[in-house]
């Protein structure tokens, strides 16, 4: 089997509409095992906070569905 990671920046559209749509679809179908922060700089923290507050990522994190 495989484990699947969704990058937080995809959830807020940092890579465009198609990656955002796919990331949300993966979370909605509960296929993600990890939510990667990919934080390298302090100024990226606000985007990460926004991403984890999306409907699907928040529910997934709060339900301990991510490793």
Coordinates of N, CA, C and O in Angstrom, one line a residue:
X1 N 0.8 -1.2 0.0 CA 0.0 0.0 0.0 C 0.9 1.2 0.0 O 2.1 1.2 0.1
X2 N 0.2 2.4 -0.1 CA 0.9 3.7 -0.1 C 0.2 4.6 0.9 O -1.0 4.4 1.3
X3 N 0.9 5.6 1.4 CA 0.4 6.6 2.2 C 0.4 7.9 1.4 O 1.3 8.2 0.6
X4 N -0.6 8.7 1.5 CA -0.8 9.9 0.7 C -0.7 11.2 1.6 O -1.4 11.2 2.6
X5 N 0.0 12.1 1.1 CA 0.2 13.4 1.8 C -0.4 14.5 1.0 O -0.2 14.6 -0.2
X6 N -1.1 15.4 1.6 CA -1.6 16.6 1.0 C -0.8 17.8 1.5 O -0.6 17.9 2.7
X7 N -0.4 18.7 0.6 CA 0.4 19.8 1.1 C -0.6 21.0 1.4 O -1.5 21.2 0.6
X8 N -0.3 21.7 2.5 CA -1.2 22.7 2.9 C -1.4 23.8 1.9 O -2.4 24.4 1.7
X9 N -0.3 24.1 1.2 CA -0.4 25.2 0.2 C -1.4 24.9 -1.0 O -2.0 25.8 -1.5
X10 N -1.5 23.6 -1.2 CA -2.5 23.2 -2.2 C -3.9 23.5 -1.8 O -4.8 23.9 -2.6
X11 N -4.2 23.4 -0.5 CA -5.5 23.7 0.0 C -5.9 25.2 -0.1 O -7.1 25.5 -0.1
X12 N -5.0 26.1 -0.2 CA -5.3 27.5 -0.3 C -5.1 28.0 -1.7 O -5.1 29.2 -1.9
X13 N -4.8 27.1 -2.6 CA -4.6 27.5 -4.0 C -3.3 28.1 -4.4 O -3.2 28.7 -5.5
X14 N -2.3 27.9 -3.6 CA -0.9 28.4 -3.9 C -0.3 27.9 -5.2 O 0.5 28.5 -5.8
X15 N -0.8 26.7 -5.6 CA -0.3 26.1 -6.9 C -1.3 26.1 -8.0 O -1.1 25.5 -9.0
X16 N -2.4 26.8 -7.8 CA -3.4 27.0 -8.8 C -4.7 26.2 -8.4 O -4.8 25.6 -7.4
X17 N -5.7 26.4 -9.3 CA -7.0 25.9 -9.0 C -7.1 24.3 -9.1 O -7.8 23.7 -8.3
X18 N -6.4 23.7 -10.0 CA -6.5 22.3 -10.2 C -5.9 21.5 -9.0 O -6.5 20.6 -8.5
X19 N -4.7 21.9 -8.5 CA -4.2 21.3 -7.3 C -5.0 21.5 -6.1 O -5.2 20.6 -5.3
X20 N -5.6 22.7 -6.0 CA -6.5 22.9 -4.8 C -7.7 22.0 -4.9 O -8.1 21.4 -3.9
X21 N -8.3 21.9 -6.1 CA -9.5 21.1 -6.3 C -9.2 19.6 -5.9 O -9.9 18.9 -5.2
X22 N -8.0 19.1 -6.4 CA -7.6 17.8 -6.1 C -7.3 17.5 -4.6 O -7.7 16.5 -4.1
X23 N -6.6 18.5 -4.0 CA -6.3 18.4 -2.6 C -7.6 18.3 -1.7 O -7.7 17.4 -0.8
X24 N -8.6 19.1 -2.1 CA -9.9 19.1 -1.3 C -10.6 17.8 -1.6 O -11.2 17.2 -0.7
X25 N -10.5 17.3 -2.8 CA -11.2 16.0 -3.2 C -10.6 14.9 -2.4 O -11.3 14.0 -1.9
X26 N -9.2 14.9 -2.3 CA -8.5 13.8 -1.5 C -9.0 13.8 0.0 O -9.2 12.8 0.5
X27 N -9.1 15.1 0.5 CA -9.5 15.1 1.9 C -11.0 14.7 2.1 O -11.3 14.0 3.0
X28 N -11.8 15.2 1.2 CA -13.2 14.9 1.2 C -13.4 13.3 1.2 O -14.3 12.8 1.9
X29 N -12.7 12.7 0.4 CA -12.8 11.2 0.3 C -12.0 10.5 1.3 O -11.9 9.2 1.3
X30 N -11.4 11.2 2.3 CA -10.7 10.7 3.4 C -9.5 9.7 2.9 O -9.3 8.7 3.5
X31 N -8.8 10.2 1.9 CA -7.7 9.4 1.3 C -6.4 9.9 1.8 O -5.4 9.2 1.6
X32 N -6.3 11.0 2.5 CA -5.0 11.6 2.9 C -4.6 11.0 4.3 O -5.4 10.8 5.2
X33 N -3.3 10.6 4.3 CA -2.8 10.1 5.6 C -2.0 11.2 6.3 O -1.8 11.1 7.5
X34 N -1.5 12.2 5.6 CA -0.7 13.3 6.2 C -1.1 14.6 5.6 O -1.5 14.7 4.4
X35 N -1.0 15.6 6.4 CA -1.1 17.0 5.9 C 0.3 17.7 6.1 O 0.7 17.9 7.2
X36 N 1.0 17.9 5.0 CA 2.3 18.4 5.1 C 2.3 19.9 5.2 O 1.6 20.6 4.5
X37 N 3.1 20.4 6.2 CA 3.2 21.9 6.4 C 4.1 22.5 5.4 O 3.8 23.6 4.9
X38 N 5.2 21.9 5.0 CA 6.1 22.5 4.1 C 6.6 23.9 4.5 O 6.8 24.8 3.6
X39 N 6.6 24.2 5.8 CA 6.9 25.6 6.2 C 8.5 25.7 6.3 O 9.1 24.9 6.9
X40 N 8.9 26.7 5.6 CA 10.4 27.0 5.6 C 10.6 28.4 6.2 O 11.8 28.7 6.5
X41 N 9.6 29.3 6.2 CA 9.8 30.7 6.6 C 8.6 31.1 7.5 O 7.5 30.6 7.3
X42 N 8.8 32.0 8.4 CA 7.8 32.5 9.3 C 6.6 33.1 8.5 O 5.4 32.9 8.9
X43 N 6.9 33.7 7.4 CA 5.8 34.4 6.7 C 4.8 33.4 6.0 O 3.7 33.8 5.6
X44 N 5.1 32.1 6.0 CA 4.2 31.1 5.5 C 3.2 30.6 6.5 O 2.3 29.9 6.2
X45 N 3.4 31.0 7.8 CA 2.6 30.5 8.9 C 1.1 30.9 8.7 O 0.2 30.1 9.0
X46 N 0.8 32.1 8.3 CA -0.6 32.5 8.1 C -1.3 31.7 7.0 O -2.5 31.3 7.2
X47 N -0.6 31.3 6.0 CA -1.2 30.5 4.9 C -1.5 29.1 5.5 O -2.5 28.5 5.2
X48 N -0.6 28.6 6.3 CA -0.8 27.3 6.9 C -2.0 27.3 7.9 O -2.9 26.4 7.8
X49 N -2.2 28.4 8.7 CA -3.3 28.5 9.6 C -4.6 28.5 8.8 O -5.6 27.9 9.1
X50 N -4.6 29.2 7.6 CA -5.8 29.3 6.8 C -6.1 27.9 6.2 O -7.3 27.5 6.2
X51 N -5.1 27.1 5.8 CA -5.3 25.8 5.2 C -5.9 24.8 6.2 O -6.8 24.1 5.9
X52 N -5.4 24.9 7.5 CA -6.0 23.9 8.4 C -7.4 24.2 8.9 O -8.0 23.4 9.6
X53 N -7.8 25.4 8.6 CA -9.2 25.8 8.9 C -10.2 25.5 7.8 O -11.4 25.8 8.0
X54 N -9.7 24.9 6.7 CA -10.7 24.6 5.7 C -11.6 23.5 6.2 O -11.2 22.7 7.1
X55 N -12.8 23.4 5.7 CA -13.8 22.4 6.2 C -13.2 21.0 6.4 O -13.3 20.4 7.4
X56 N -12.6 20.5 5.3 CA -12.2 19.1 5.3 C -11.0 18.9 6.1 O -10.9 17.9 6.8
X57 N -10.0 19.7 6.0 CA -8.8 19.5 6.8 C -9.0 19.7 8.2 O -8.5 18.9 9.0
X58 N -9.8 20.6 8.6 CA -10.1 20.8 10.1 C -10.8 19.5 10.6 O -10.4 19.0 11.7
X59 N -11.8 19.0 9.9 CA -12.5 17.8 10.4 C -11.6 16.6 10.4 O -11.7 15.8 11.4
X60 N -10.8 16.5 9.4 CA -9.8 15.4 9.4 C -8.8 15.4 10.5 O -8.6 14.4 11.2
X61 N -8.3 16.6 10.8 CA -7.3 16.8 11.9 C -8.0 16.6 13.2 O -7.5 15.8 14.1
X62 N -9.1 17.1 13.4 CA -9.8 17.0 14.7 C -10.3 15.6 15.0 O -10.5 15.2 16.1
X63 N -10.6 14.8 14.0 CA -11.0 13.5 14.2 C -9.8 12.5 14.2 O -10.0 11.3 14.1
X64 N -8.6 13.0 14.3 CA -7.4 12.2 14.3 C -7.3 11.2 13.1 O -6.9 10.1 13.3
X65 N -7.8 11.6 12.0 CA -7.7 10.8 10.8 C -6.4 10.8 10.1 O -6.1 10.1 9.2
X66 N -5.5 11.8 10.4 CA -4.2 11.9 9.8 C -3.2 11.4 10.8 O -3.3 11.5 12.0
X67 N -2.2 10.8 10.2 CA -1.1 10.2 11.0 C -0.2 11.3 11.5 O 0.1 12.3 10.9

